Each structure stands twice: as structure tokens, then as C-alpha cells.
Coordinates of C-alpha atoms in Angstrom, one line a residue:
Chain Y
M1 CA -3.6 -36.2 -30.9
Q2 CA -6.6 -35.3 -33.0
I3 CA -6.9 -31.7 -34.3
E4 CA -10.5 -30.4 -34.8
L5 CA -11.7 -27.3 -36.5
S6 CA -15.2 -26.1 -35.7
A7 CA -16.7 -23.3 -37.8
V8 CA -13.4 -21.5 -38.0
V9 CA -13.5 -18.3 -39.9
P10 CA -10.5 -15.9 -40.1
V11 CA -11.8 -12.4 -39.2
P12 CA -9.8 -10.6 -42.0
L13 CA -11.0 -13.0 -44.7
R14 CA -14.6 -13.2 -43.5
D15 CA -16.3 -11.6 -46.5
R16 CA -14.2 -13.4 -49.2
I17 CA -14.9 -16.8 -47.5
R18 CA -18.7 -16.2 -47.7
Q19 CA -18.5 -15.9 -51.4
R20 CA -16.4 -19.0 -52.1
P21 CA -16.9 -22.6 -51.0
S22 CA -14.1 -24.0 -48.8
D23 CA -13.5 -27.5 -47.3
I24 CA -12.0 -26.0 -44.2
W25 CA -13.3 -22.6 -43.4
D26 CA -16.6 -22.5 -41.5
R27 CA -16.8 -26.3 -41.5
E28 CA -16.4 -29.1 -39.0
V29 CA -13.1 -30.7 -39.8
A30 CA -11.1 -33.4 -37.9
F31 CA -7.6 -34.4 -38.7
Q32 CA -7.1 -37.9 -37.5
P33 CA -3.7 -38.9 -35.9
G34 CA -1.2 -40.2 -38.4
Q35 CA -3.0 -38.8 -41.5
F36 CA -1.0 -37.3 -44.3
V37 CA -3.1 -34.3 -45.1
K38 CA -2.7 -32.0 -48.1
I39 CA -4.4 -28.6 -48.2
K40 CA -4.5 -27.2 -51.7
A41 CA -5.1 -23.5 -51.9
P42 CA -4.6 -20.7 -54.4
S43 CA -2.7 -17.6 -53.2
G44 CA -4.6 -15.3 -50.9
T45 CA -7.1 -17.8 -49.5
G46 CA -5.5 -18.0 -46.1
K47 CA -3.0 -20.9 -46.4
T48 CA -0.4 -19.4 -44.1
T49 CA -3.1 -18.1 -41.9
L50 CA -4.5 -21.6 -41.4
V51 CA -1.0 -23.0 -40.6
H52 CA -0.6 -20.3 -38.0
Y53 CA -4.0 -21.0 -36.5
L54 CA -3.2 -24.8 -36.4
Y55 CA 0.1 -24.0 -34.7
N56 CA -1.6 -21.5 -32.5
I57 CA 0.5 -18.4 -33.1
R58 CA -2.4 -16.4 -34.6
Y59 CA -5.8 -16.0 -32.9
D60 CA -7.9 -13.7 -35.1
Y61 CA -10.6 -16.2 -35.9
T62 CA -14.1 -17.1 -34.8
G63 CA -15.0 -20.7 -34.1
T64 CA -12.8 -23.2 -32.2
I65 CA -9.7 -25.2 -32.9
K66 CA -9.1 -28.1 -30.5
A67 CA -5.9 -30.1 -30.1
G68 CA -6.3 -33.3 -28.2
G69 CA -9.9 -32.4 -27.4
K70 CA -9.0 -29.1 -25.7
P71 CA -9.4 -25.6 -27.4
W72 CA -6.1 -23.9 -28.0
R73 CA -7.3 -20.9 -25.9
D74 CA -7.3 -23.2 -22.8
Y75 CA -3.6 -24.1 -23.0
S76 CA -1.2 -22.2 -20.8
A77 CA 2.2 -20.9 -22.1
A78 CA 4.0 -23.7 -20.4
Q79 CA 1.7 -26.3 -21.9
L80 CA 2.0 -24.8 -25.4
A81 CA 5.8 -24.9 -25.0
A82 CA 5.6 -28.6 -24.1
I83 CA 3.3 -29.4 -27.1
R84 CA 5.7 -27.6 -29.4
Q85 CA 8.6 -29.6 -28.1
E86 CA 6.8 -33.0 -28.0
N87 CA 3.7 -33.1 -30.2
I88 CA 3.6 -30.6 -33.0
S89 CA 6.5 -29.4 -35.2
V90 CA 6.4 -26.9 -37.9
V91 CA 8.1 -25.6 -41.1
F92 CA 7.0 -22.0 -41.7
Q93 CA 6.7 -20.6 -45.2
D94 CA 9.1 -17.8 -44.1
L95 CA 11.3 -20.4 -42.5
R96 CA 12.2 -18.3 -39.4
L97 CA 15.8 -19.2 -38.9
F98 CA 18.0 -17.2 -36.5
D99 CA 20.3 -15.1 -38.7
Q100 CA 22.8 -14.7 -35.9
L101 CA 23.3 -18.5 -35.7
T102 CA 24.9 -20.9 -38.1
A103 CA 22.7 -23.4 -40.0
E104 CA 23.9 -26.1 -37.6
E105 CA 23.2 -24.1 -34.5
N106 CA 19.7 -23.4 -35.8
I107 CA 19.0 -27.1 -36.0
E108 CA 20.9 -27.8 -32.7
L109 CA 18.8 -25.2 -30.9
K110 CA 15.7 -27.3 -31.7
R111 CA 17.4 -30.6 -30.8
V112 CA 18.5 -29.5 -27.3
M113 CA 15.4 -27.4 -26.6
N114 CA 14.0 -30.6 -25.2
N115 CA 16.0 -31.6 -22.1
K116 CA 16.1 -35.2 -23.4
P117 CA 16.9 -34.8 -27.1
L118 CA 15.2 -37.3 -29.4
Y119 CA 18.3 -37.6 -31.6
P120 CA 22.0 -37.6 -30.9
A121 CA 23.9 -34.6 -32.4
G122 CA 25.2 -36.8 -35.3
K123 CA 21.7 -37.0 -36.7
I124 CA 22.1 -33.4 -37.9
R125 CA 24.9 -34.3 -40.3
E126 CA 23.1 -37.4 -41.4
F127 CA 20.0 -35.5 -42.4
A128 CA 22.1 -32.7 -43.9
E129 CA 23.8 -35.2 -46.1
Q130 CA 20.5 -36.7 -47.3
L131 CA 19.3 -33.2 -48.3
G132 CA 22.7 -32.1 -49.7
V133 CA 23.3 -29.2 -47.3
T134 CA 26.3 -30.5 -45.3
H135 CA 28.6 -27.8 -46.8
V136 CA 26.5 -24.9 -45.4
L137 CA 26.1 -26.2 -41.9
G138 CA 28.9 -24.0 -40.6
Q139 CA 27.7 -20.9 -42.4
S140 CA 25.6 -18.1 -40.8
A141 CA 22.0 -18.7 -41.7
A142 CA 21.9 -15.1 -43.1
T143 CA 24.2 -16.1 -45.9
L144 CA 22.3 -19.1 -47.2
S145 CA 20.2 -19.2 -50.3
Y146 CA 16.4 -19.6 -49.9
G147 CA 16.6 -23.3 -51.0
E148 CA 19.3 -24.0 -48.4
R149 CA 17.3 -22.2 -45.7
Q150 CA 14.3 -24.2 -46.6
R151 CA 16.1 -27.5 -46.2
I152 CA 17.7 -26.4 -42.9
A153 CA 14.2 -25.5 -41.6
I154 CA 12.9 -28.9 -42.6
I155 CA 15.8 -30.6 -40.8
R156 CA 15.2 -28.4 -37.8
A157 CA 11.5 -29.5 -37.7
L158 CA 12.6 -33.2 -37.8
M159 CA 14.9 -32.9 -34.8
Q160 CA 12.1 -33.2 -32.3
P161 CA 9.4 -35.8 -31.4
F162 CA 6.0 -35.0 -32.9
Q163 CA 2.6 -36.4 -33.7
W164 CA 1.8 -33.6 -36.2
L165 CA 4.1 -31.8 -38.6
M166 CA 2.7 -28.6 -40.1
M167 CA 4.4 -27.5 -43.4
D168 CA 3.6 -24.3 -45.3
E169 CA 4.8 -24.7 -48.9
P170 CA 7.9 -26.5 -47.7
F171 CA 9.3 -27.2 -51.2
S172 CA 8.6 -23.8 -52.8
H173 CA 12.3 -23.1 -53.5
L174 CA 13.5 -26.6 -54.2
D175 CA 14.1 -28.2 -57.6
E176 CA 12.5 -31.6 -58.5
G177 CA 15.5 -33.7 -57.2
N178 CA 15.8 -31.9 -53.9
T179 CA 12.1 -31.9 -53.4
A180 CA 12.0 -35.7 -53.8
K181 CA 14.8 -36.1 -51.3
A182 CA 13.2 -33.8 -48.8
A183 CA 9.8 -35.5 -49.2
Q184 CA 11.4 -38.9 -48.8
L185 CA 13.1 -37.8 -45.5
I186 CA 9.8 -36.3 -44.2
G187 CA 7.8 -39.4 -45.1
Q188 CA 10.4 -41.6 -43.4
E189 CA 10.5 -39.5 -40.2
C190 CA 6.7 -39.3 -40.0
R191 CA 6.3 -43.0 -40.4
A192 CA 9.0 -43.6 -37.8
R193 CA 7.0 -41.6 -35.3
N194 CA 3.5 -42.8 -36.5
A195 CA 2.9 -39.1 -37.0
G196 CA 0.8 -37.3 -39.5
F197 CA 1.4 -34.0 -41.3
I198 CA -0.6 -31.2 -42.7
L199 CA 1.0 -29.7 -45.9
T200 CA -0.3 -26.7 -47.7
D201 CA 0.6 -25.9 -51.3
L202 CA -0.6 -24.1 -54.3
D203 CA -1.1 -27.1 -56.6
H204 CA -1.5 -30.8 -56.8
D205 CA 1.7 -32.8 -56.3
Q206 CA 2.8 -36.4 -56.1
H207 CA 5.4 -36.1 -53.3
F208 CA 3.4 -38.2 -50.8
N209 CA 0.5 -40.6 -50.8
Y210 CA -2.0 -38.2 -49.3
E211 CA -4.8 -39.8 -47.4
V212 CA -6.9 -36.6 -47.4
T213 CA -6.9 -33.6 -49.6
Y214 CA -8.8 -30.4 -48.9
Q215 CA -9.4 -27.4 -51.0
L216 CA -9.1 -24.3 -49.0
Chain I
M1 CA 24.6 -26.4 -21.1
Q2 CA 24.3 -26.5 -24.8
F3 CA 20.9 -24.8 -25.1
N4 CA 22.1 -21.8 -23.0
R5 CA 25.2 -21.5 -25.1
I6 CA 23.0 -21.0 -28.2
L7 CA 20.7 -18.7 -26.3
K8 CA 23.7 -16.6 -25.4
K9 CA 24.3 -16.0 -29.1
I10 CA 20.6 -15.1 -29.7
I11 CA 19.9 -12.9 -26.6
R12 CA 22.7 -10.4 -26.6
T13 CA 23.0 -9.0 -23.1
G14 CA 25.8 -6.8 -24.4
V15 CA 23.5 -4.1 -25.6
G16 CA 23.1 -2.6 -22.2
K17 CA 26.7 -3.2 -20.8
S18 CA 27.1 0.4 -19.5
R19 CA 23.7 0.3 -17.8
Y20 CA 24.5 -3.1 -16.4
W21 CA 27.7 -2.0 -14.8
M22 CA 26.1 1.2 -13.5
A23 CA 23.4 -1.0 -11.9
I24 CA 26.0 -3.3 -10.4
I25 CA 28.2 -0.5 -9.0
G26 CA 25.1 1.3 -7.7
L27 CA 24.0 -1.8 -6.0
G28 CA 27.4 -2.4 -4.5
V29 CA 27.7 1.2 -3.1
A30 CA 24.1 1.1 -1.9
M31 CA 24.6 -2.1 -0.1
L32 CA 27.8 -0.8 1.5
L33 CA 26.0 2.3 2.8
I34 CA 23.1 0.4 4.1
L35 CA 25.3 -2.3 5.8
V36 CA 27.6 0.3 7.3
A37 CA 24.7 2.3 8.7
L38 CA 23.2 -0.9 10.2
Q39 CA 26.6 -2.0 11.6
V40 CA 27.3 1.4 13.1
H41 CA 23.9 1.4 14.7
T42 CA 24.5 -2.1 16.1
D43 CA 28.0 -1.1 17.4
F44 CA 26.8 2.1 19.0
N45 CA 24.0 0.2 20.8
E46 CA 26.6 -2.4 22.0
L47 CA 28.8 0.4 23.3
L48 CA 25.9 1.9 25.2
H49 CA 24.2 -1.2 26.5
G50 CA 26.6 -4.1 26.1
S51 CA 27.6 -5.7 29.4
R52 CA 31.3 -5.3 28.6
N53 CA 30.9 -1.5 28.3
Q54 CA 28.6 -1.1 31.3
N55 CA 29.3 2.1 33.2
E56 CA 27.8 1.4 36.6
R57 CA 27.8 5.0 37.8
A58 CA 25.8 6.2 34.8
D59 CA 22.7 4.3 35.9
Y60 CA 21.8 6.7 38.7
L61 CA 21.0 10.3 38.0
V62 CA 20.4 13.1 40.5
V63 CA 17.9 15.5 39.0
N64 CA 16.9 18.9 40.1
K65 CA 15.1 21.8 38.6
L66 CA 17.2 24.3 36.7
I67 CA 17.4 27.4 38.8
T68 CA 16.8 30.4 36.6
N69 CA 17.1 34.1 37.6
D70 CA 13.3 34.2 38.1
M71 CA 13.4 31.5 40.6
M72 CA 16.1 33.0 42.7
G73 CA 14.9 33.7 46.2
K74 CA 11.8 31.6 45.7
P75 CA 12.8 28.1 46.9
E76 CA 9.2 26.9 46.6
K77 CA 9.7 27.0 42.8
T78 CA 12.6 24.7 42.9
V79 CA 10.9 21.8 44.6
F80 CA 9.2 18.8 43.0
T81 CA 5.5 18.8 43.7
P82 CA 3.9 15.4 44.5
E83 CA 2.3 15.5 41.0
E84 CA 5.6 16.1 39.3
Q85 CA 7.2 13.3 41.3
K86 CA 4.4 10.9 40.4
D87 CA 4.6 11.8 36.7
F88 CA 8.4 11.5 36.7
A89 CA 8.3 8.1 38.5
A90 CA 5.8 6.9 36.0
Q91 CA 8.0 7.5 33.0
P92 CA 8.9 4.2 31.2
F93 CA 12.7 5.0 31.3
V94 CA 12.7 5.4 35.1
E95 CA 13.3 2.2 36.8
A96 CA 13.3 3.6 40.4
F97 CA 12.6 6.9 41.8
G98 CA 13.6 8.4 45.1
A99 CA 13.3 11.8 46.7
I100 CA 16.3 13.3 48.3
T101 CA 15.3 14.7 51.6
A102 CA 17.1 17.9 52.6
A103 CA 17.8 18.8 56.2
Q104 CA 15.8 21.6 57.8
F105 CA 18.5 22.4 60.3
N106 CA 22.0 23.7 60.4
V107 CA 25.0 21.4 60.5
Q108 CA 28.4 22.1 61.8
M109 CA 31.3 19.6 61.8
Q110 CA 34.4 19.7 63.8
A111 CA 37.4 17.4 63.4
D112 CA 39.5 18.2 66.4
Q113 CA 42.2 15.8 65.4
L114 CA 42.7 18.0 62.3
G115 CA 42.0 21.3 63.8
F116 CA 39.3 21.5 61.2
Q117 CA 35.8 22.9 61.5
T118 CA 33.2 23.5 58.9
L119 CA 29.6 24.3 58.2
A120 CA 28.0 21.4 56.3
F121 CA 24.7 20.1 55.1
F122 CA 23.0 16.7 55.1
E123 CA 20.7 15.0 52.7
A124 CA 19.2 11.6 52.8
V125 CA 18.1 9.1 50.1
P126 CA 16.3 5.8 50.4
D127 CA 18.9 3.1 51.1
T128 CA 18.3 1.3 47.9
F129 CA 19.9 4.1 45.9
L130 CA 23.1 4.0 47.9
D131 CA 26.2 2.3 46.5
V132 CA 27.9 2.0 49.9
K133 CA 27.2 -1.3 51.6
S134 CA 28.1 -1.1 55.2
D135 CA 26.9 -2.6 58.5
E136 CA 27.4 0.7 60.1
W137 CA 24.8 2.3 57.8
K138 CA 22.0 2.5 60.4
W139 CA 20.8 4.9 63.0
R140 CA 18.2 4.6 65.7
E141 CA 17.0 7.2 68.0
G142 CA 19.3 7.5 70.9
D143 CA 22.4 6.5 69.0
Q144 CA 25.3 8.8 69.5
M145 CA 27.2 7.5 66.5
L146 CA 26.0 9.0 63.2
P147 CA 27.1 7.3 60.0
I148 CA 27.9 9.6 57.2
V149 CA 28.5 8.9 53.5
V150 CA 30.5 11.5 51.6
P151 CA 31.1 11.7 47.9
R152 CA 34.4 10.4 46.8
D153 CA 34.9 13.7 44.9
F154 CA 35.0 15.4 48.3
V155 CA 37.9 13.3 49.4
N156 CA 39.8 14.2 46.3
M157 CA 38.9 17.9 46.7
F158 CA 40.2 17.7 50.3
N159 CA 43.4 15.8 49.5
F160 CA 44.4 17.6 46.3
G161 CA 42.9 21.0 46.8
F162 CA 42.3 21.9 50.3
A163 CA 45.0 20.0 52.1
L164 CA 47.9 20.9 49.9
G165 CA 46.9 24.6 49.9
N166 CA 46.6 24.8 53.7
G167 CA 49.5 22.6 54.7
I168 CA 47.3 19.9 56.1
P169 CA 48.4 16.3 55.5
Q170 CA 46.6 14.2 52.9
F171 CA 44.6 11.2 54.1
S172 CA 43.8 7.8 52.8
E173 CA 40.3 6.7 52.7
T174 CA 40.9 4.2 55.5
S175 CA 42.3 6.9 57.7
I176 CA 39.4 9.2 56.9
K177 CA 37.1 6.4 57.9
S178 CA 38.7 6.3 61.3
L179 CA 37.9 9.9 62.0
T180 CA 35.1 10.7 64.3
P181 CA 34.3 14.4 63.7
E182 CA 31.9 16.0 66.0
V183 CA 28.5 16.9 64.4
I184 CA 26.4 19.6 65.8
I185 CA 23.0 20.2 64.5
S186 CA 20.8 23.1 65.5
N187 CA 17.9 25.3 64.5
G188 CA 19.1 28.3 66.3
M189 CA 17.2 27.5 69.5
Q190 CA 18.0 23.8 70.2
Q191 CA 21.0 21.9 69.3
G192 CA 22.1 18.3 69.3
Q193 CA 25.5 16.7 69.2
F194 CA 26.6 13.5 67.6
R195 CA 29.8 11.6 66.8
G196 CA 30.2 11.4 63.1
K197 CA 31.5 8.3 61.4
I198 CA 32.5 8.2 57.8
A199 CA 30.8 5.0 56.7
G200 CA 31.8 5.1 53.1
F201 CA 32.4 7.0 49.9
S202 CA 29.8 7.3 47.2
D203 CA 30.5 7.6 43.5
R204 CA 26.8 7.8 42.8
I205 CA 25.3 10.7 44.6
S206 CA 27.3 13.9 45.1
T207 CA 26.1 15.0 48.5
V208 CA 26.7 14.4 52.1
L209 CA 24.3 11.6 53.2
V210 CA 23.0 10.5 56.5
P211 CA 20.6 7.6 57.0
Q212 CA 16.9 8.3 56.2
S213 CA 15.9 7.4 59.7
F214 CA 18.2 10.0 61.2
M215 CA 17.0 12.6 58.8
D216 CA 13.3 12.0 59.5
W217 CA 13.9 12.1 63.2
A218 CA 16.1 15.2 63.1
N219 CA 13.8 17.1 60.7
A220 CA 10.9 16.4 63.0
R221 CA 12.8 17.6 66.0
Y222 CA 14.8 20.5 64.7
G223 CA 12.9 21.4 61.6
K224 CA 9.9 23.7 61.1
G225 CA 7.5 20.8 61.7
V226 CA 6.2 20.8 58.2
A227 CA 7.5 18.2 55.7
K228 CA 9.4 20.0 53.0
L229 CA 9.1 18.9 49.4
P230 CA 12.3 17.6 47.9
S231 CA 14.2 19.8 45.5
R232 CA 16.4 17.0 44.3
V233 CA 15.4 13.5 43.3
V234 CA 17.4 10.5 42.3
I235 CA 16.4 8.1 39.6
R236 CA 17.7 4.8 38.3
V237 CA 17.6 4.5 34.5
K238 CA 18.5 1.7 32.2
D239 CA 20.0 4.1 29.7
P240 CA 21.1 7.6 30.7
S241 CA 21.7 8.5 27.1
S242 CA 18.2 7.7 26.0
I243 CA 16.5 10.3 23.9
E244 CA 13.2 10.0 25.8
L245 CA 15.0 10.9 29.1
K246 CA 16.7 13.8 27.5
N247 CA 13.5 15.1 26.0
Y248 CA 11.6 14.7 29.3
L249 CA 14.3 16.6 31.2
E250 CA 14.3 19.4 28.6
Q251 CA 10.5 19.6 28.5
H252 CA 10.3 20.0 32.3
N253 CA 13.3 22.2 32.6
Y254 CA 15.0 19.6 34.8
S255 CA 18.8 19.4 35.0
T256 CA 21.1 16.6 35.8
D257 CA 24.7 15.6 35.6
S258 CA 25.4 16.4 32.0
E259 CA 28.5 14.3 32.0
K260 CA 26.3 11.3 32.5
T261 CA 23.9 12.2 29.8
K262 CA 26.4 13.7 27.3
Y263 CA 26.1 10.4 25.4
N264 CA 22.6 11.3 24.3
K265 CA 24.0 14.2 22.4
I266 CA 26.6 12.0 20.7
R267 CA 24.0 9.4 20.2
G268 CA 21.7 11.9 18.6
I269 CA 24.4 12.9 16.2
V270 CA 25.4 9.4 15.4
Q271 CA 21.8 8.4 14.9
T272 CA 21.3 11.3 12.5
I273 CA 24.4 10.4 10.5
V274 CA 23.5 6.7 10.5
S275 CA 20.0 7.6 9.3
V276 CA 21.3 9.9 6.6
V277 CA 23.7 7.3 5.4
G278 CA 21.0 4.6 5.5
F279 CA 18.6 6.9 3.7
F280 CA 21.1 7.6 0.9
G281 CA 21.8 3.9 0.7
G282 CA 18.1 3.2 0.4
V283 CA 17.7 5.9 -2.3
L284 CA 20.7 4.5 -4.2
L285 CA 19.3 1.0 -3.9
M286 CA 16.1 2.2 -5.5
F287 CA 18.0 3.8 -8.3
A288 CA 20.1 0.6 -8.8
L289 CA 16.9 -1.4 -9.0
L290 CA 15.5 1.0 -11.5
V291 CA 18.6 0.8 -13.7
F292 CA 18.5 -3.0 -13.3
S293 CA 15.0 -3.0 -14.5
M294 CA 15.8 -0.6 -17.4
F295 CA 18.7 -2.9 -18.4
I296 CA 16.4 -5.9 -18.4
Q297 CA 13.8 -4.0 -20.4
L298 CA 16.4 -2.9 -22.9
V299 CA 17.8 -6.4 -23.4
I300 CA 14.5 -8.0 -23.8
S301 CA 13.0 -5.3 -26.1
S302 CA 16.2 -5.3 -28.2
C303 CA 15.7 -9.0 -28.9
R304 CA 11.9 -9.3 -28.7
K305 CA 11.8 -10.8 -32.2
E306 CA 14.2 -13.5 -31.2
I307 CA 12.4 -14.1 -27.9
R308 CA 9.1 -14.4 -29.8
L309 CA 10.6 -16.9 -32.3
L310 CA 12.1 -18.9 -29.4
V311 CA 8.8 -19.2 -27.8
T312 CA 7.1 -20.0 -31.2
L313 CA 9.6 -22.8 -31.6
G314 CA 8.7 -24.2 -28.2
T315 CA 11.0 -22.6 -25.7
A316 CA 9.1 -22.4 -22.4
P317 CA 8.9 -18.7 -21.2
K318 CA 9.9 -19.9 -17.8
R319 CA 13.1 -21.2 -19.3
L320 CA 13.9 -17.9 -20.9
Q321 CA 13.2 -16.2 -17.5
R322 CA 15.6 -18.6 -15.8
Y323 CA 18.2 -18.0 -18.4
L324 CA 18.0 -14.2 -18.1
L325 CA 18.0 -14.3 -14.3
G326 CA 20.9 -16.7 -14.5
Q327 CA 22.9 -14.0 -16.3
L328 CA 22.2 -11.5 -13.5
V329 CA 21.9 -13.3 -10.2
P330 CA 25.5 -14.6 -9.9
V331 CA 26.8 -11.1 -10.5
Y332 CA 24.8 -9.3 -7.8
F333 CA 25.1 -12.2 -5.5
V334 CA 28.9 -11.7 -5.7
T335 CA 28.3 -7.9 -5.3
G336 CA 26.4 -8.6 -2.1
V337 CA 29.0 -10.9 -0.7
I338 CA 31.8 -8.5 -1.5
A339 CA 29.9 -5.7 0.3
L340 CA 29.4 -7.9 3.3
I341 CA 33.1 -8.9 3.3
V342 CA 34.2 -5.2 3.1
V343 CA 31.9 -4.3 6.0
S344 CA 33.1 -7.4 8.0
A345 CA 36.7 -6.4 7.5
A346 CA 36.0 -2.8 8.5
Q347 CA 34.2 -4.1 11.6
W348 CA 37.1 -6.3 12.5
W349 CA 39.5 -3.4 12.2
A350 CA 37.2 -1.0 14.1
S351 CA 36.8 -3.6 16.9
G352 CA 40.6 -3.8 17.3
V353 CA 41.0 0.0 17.4
L354 CA 38.1 0.5 19.8
A355 CA 39.4 -2.2 22.1
K356 CA 42.6 -0.3 22.7
H357 CA 40.4 2.5 24.1
G358 CA 38.5 0.2 26.4
M359 CA 35.5 0.1 24.1
F360 CA 34.3 -3.3 23.1
V361 CA 32.3 -4.2 20.0
A362 CA 32.0 -7.6 18.3
P363 CA 34.8 -8.3 15.8
Y364 CA 32.2 -9.7 13.3
P365 CA 29.2 -8.1 11.7
G366 CA 25.9 -8.2 13.5
I367 CA 22.9 -10.4 12.7
M368 CA 21.1 -7.3 11.4
T369 CA 23.8 -6.7 8.9
I370 CA 23.8 -10.3 7.6
V371 CA 20.0 -10.3 7.5
A372 CA 20.0 -7.0 5.6
T373 CA 22.4 -8.4 3.1
L374 CA 20.1 -11.4 2.5
G375 CA 17.1 -9.1 2.5
I376 CA 18.5 -6.7 -0.1
L377 CA 19.6 -9.6 -2.3
A378 CA 16.1 -11.1 -2.0
L379 CA 14.6 -7.7 -2.9
V380 CA 16.8 -7.3 -6.0
Y381 CA 16.0 -10.9 -7.0
V382 CA 12.2 -10.4 -6.7
V383 CA 12.3 -7.0 -8.5
N384 CA 14.4 -8.6 -11.4
L385 CA 12.1 -11.7 -11.5
V386 CA 9.0 -9.5 -11.8
T387 CA 10.6 -7.4 -14.5
V388 CA 11.8 -10.3 -16.5
R389 CA 8.5 -12.1 -16.2
K390 CA 6.5 -9.0 -17.2
E391 CA 8.8 -8.2 -20.1
I392 CA 8.8 -11.7 -21.5
Q393 CA 5.0 -11.9 -21.2
A394 CA 4.7 -8.6 -23.0
H395 CA 6.9 -9.8 -25.9
T396 CA 5.4 -13.3 -26.5

């Protein structure tokens, strides 16, 4: 599934974008399937906004974003749900876990959302072990530290099939060691699916072999 | 199902518990009222029209104009004009219409065997209105034997009133039939003599009847020569208790055997009560639906953030709808079934009690009641579906 941006300009950032060159805003951009894409952006340039546009939960832009050759606006609610279960997964910057569920239930929710789960339930524990969060699986998500929440959100995103994984500063609260483990797991899962990802971050990093890097 | 188990923790339906139970109880009571109203309506109809409850006598009504003080002494005001007869006969509730011909001559009867002599009167109706089937019921000019039908009430009056008081023996119907009283008719100038023969006893028409052929002949011969308009008519109706009949009679100031039409008063009362009960059931149902919708709105708006996140993560809105409806539908389905069972039990009990009094209604609930149960449940479902769909759309 190819994702294309055509002259996309966020309405709230319109004036600022005119003053500053950008590789993404107001350009024709196509993310090819399977690409590892890095989008580097200083604060306030619309990083999170872009991820929300790409995942189609924010619509205050001019221009067009197409997924699989079809503009986001033309997708119905049911089709969007199917795409979010099968084709596009996400790690939000604000993580968005359910506080009333345990860490494990948060992940399980995503696993069984699809009627035919991609992975058996045992996979949750396996990934948790890799990222060192097994001990918090039974805890309410509300009681976890930000770093733990971040890793739970990453595992949740990996529980489903996808062609694209959107990540908004996924390692912001992880130390070097944990970031390396998480990056390794993400890379391994993407390759297993022949999937690409779009990762936004403030700075350069060496976590992945990025095929393309954009400056926002 | 695993997913729904997790949903249960996210979408707390507990927030509107009191509202929820109010809605369920309201729905239950509303359904009971509506079903009872429908069932009573069905039963009452069966009591009136069902073949097992048929009261043969009630089908024929003798109608006359109500004689008021103004009309006294003015017999021309008590007759049915041809227009009135035509109008009456054309009414949809009238199956057959016949005029009762009154005699225009004096009648005297003597039963020598009994030492009994009385003034009398004759009337005649078309044969089709008579409930006495007898070969003797015919008369041709020149016949000496004159068949007469008397009301069965007369026999009772004679046997239990007159005979006992005057020391005359009581008679069986068979022995009365064997009597041949002498019948003398006259108009003051001429007179004719016949042998009376009791041909039968009528339950239907309370008057002394002779064959129409005799009446026509005798009126022509002994009457004033002008055909008199009837002052009584007989009608056959499907339903003597029908409201249309009652209204028509009242409008035209006609009167009939009130015993036969008394059901229309009861029926009017029952219909009013049933309508009122049904109306309150309907109003209550509306309130129950309203409370249901409020409950759904409350639940959805109290976890709109969660619902939004669920949809963001890829949950199909349809699936959320199904989950929410799945929480509601079984409960009100059970409510509906309980209401139907209660009404069925009441019906079974009522059928037993009524049967002891010779009134028959079906021991199980009527089709209408079952259809109404399904209809109400369908209505509740549709209203809930629309609310859930609207609310979920509004919050995603």
C-alpha cells in the first residue's frame, strides 16, 4: 500500500510553513511500500500533526493524502476500521493506553480486535520479555512509568498485521539499552511482514537503516 | 468472547444502572398494559361473536318508535314512513328488514274447553323472520283453520301467572297446541269466524302472529281499505350490541328490546376501559423508550473518550453498536417474554373462570397479543439501534 501526499498544508501552520522550506508540507511525496522512513523535525513543525494526518484521525489540512491510491476522505468508517486492523498500525506520542485496563489487557485488546488474531496470546509475554516489561503486564496501565507505557504501546502496535507502522517519537522516554531492544523488535517485526514504517523524531539517530529521511 | 470481555471493562454500563432498571420496569409494565388491553379486546369480541357464545335470539330485534307524551293520541307519528323504512333497511348493520303488519280489525278468542275468552290482536311478519318451522304455517282464502304463533313468554305468563291465580290448570306446550280456540274477527259491521290452531311458540318476536297471507286478506276485507304503515319493524342484525346500531336507534328515537342490546352499554364501557389501559400502556412505552435512549446516551457520552480511542485503534463502529445492543437486547427480550407469559397465565385462568359461567374464551393468548409483543420488541430494538448508532457516530 503506497501512501501519497499531494500539496498537504496543515491549516493551523499555514503561515509558518510558507516561511520555511519543508520536504513534506506542500510537496508531492510518495512513501513506497516496505520503506523505512525517518521524518526529522524540530518541535512545533507539525510532527504529531503529520502522523495524525497519515493515520487519518485529523483532517484540518488542504491538499490530499491517498492510501492505496484512494484519498482518505473516500474511506468509510468500516473501511477505516479494517485498514487499522490489517494495514496500518500506530504508536502515538501520547501512547493512548486505556487506564482502566492492565498493560496486558491493553495489548490483548489489539490482538483480539481482529477476529482472526495474527499472533497467539503467548506472543505478548514473548515481546514483553524482549523489552523487559514482563513484570508490569498485570498492572493497571495508569500506574506504569512513561517508559513502561511506551514499551507497552509498541508491543500493542506489533500485535496486528500491517504494511505500515506509524511511530511518533517512540523512544522518547527510553534509555539507550531499551531503545536498542525496542528498535530491534520493531525492525524484526517489520521485516517479517515486509512492512515499512514512518518514524518521526527530533534528531538524527542510528536505530535503523533508514532508506529515506525527510526534514519536516 | 475475549474482545467483549475487555470492552466490558472499558465501556462501563454501570453508570446509568438506576435509569436502566427504570427503563426495564417501565417497559415491562407498559407491555403488560398493552397486552392486557389487546387480550381483553380479543376476549370480549370472542364473547360477543364467537360461535360458541352465539345467542340465537339476539339476532332479531323488533324495533318501534319511542312513544313520547307528545305522540300520544297521534298514531300517525308512531309509524315508519317508507323513507324511514328504506333508510333503516339500507344501514350496513341490518342484514334483513321486515315490516310487522298490524291488524286493522278486532280479534276475539274463545277457548270453550277452558271457559276462556279474551280480546286479542294479530300481527304478521314475513315468514323468513319466524323461528317456528311448521307445515301448518300456511293459510289460503277459504281455509277455516287459522295457524297462530304465540310468544313463548305468553305461555309462561298463562301457566305461572294467570292459571295459578284463577284456579285454571296449567298446560304443557303440546296440550296448548292441541287447543282449537275460536277466533272471531270483526270491524263492527262484518265479522268472520275461524278455528285457531297454535302452530308454535316464538322466542324471537313477542307478539301474536298469523300468516302474512291471512293478514293481507283480512285487512283488505275487514280493514279500512287503506294500507296502514307499520309501526313496528323486525330486523336481523349480525351484532345486536354494535355501537352503530345503538347510535342509529338513539338518533332516530327508535326503541327495541333493551335486554338484547344491553351488551352495547357493557361493550362501550369495556371498550373505554380497554382504550384507556391501552393508552396508558402506550404512553408508558414511550417513556420507557425515552429512558432507554437517555440511558444509552449517558453510557456513550460517559465513555466517549474510550469509544473514540477504540475506533482510533481500529474497532469498527458497527462492532461497538453490536456490543452495546448486545448488552440491552437480551434483557428486554426477557422482559417481553415475561410479560407475554404473565398475560398468557391470566388468560388461561380467566378462561377457566368464565367457562364455569358458560362463557367461552380461548385459554391461550390471541394472535394480536403475540403480534403486539413482537411488534413492541421490534420497536424497542429499532429505537435503541437508532440511538446507539447516532450516539456512536456523534462521538467518533
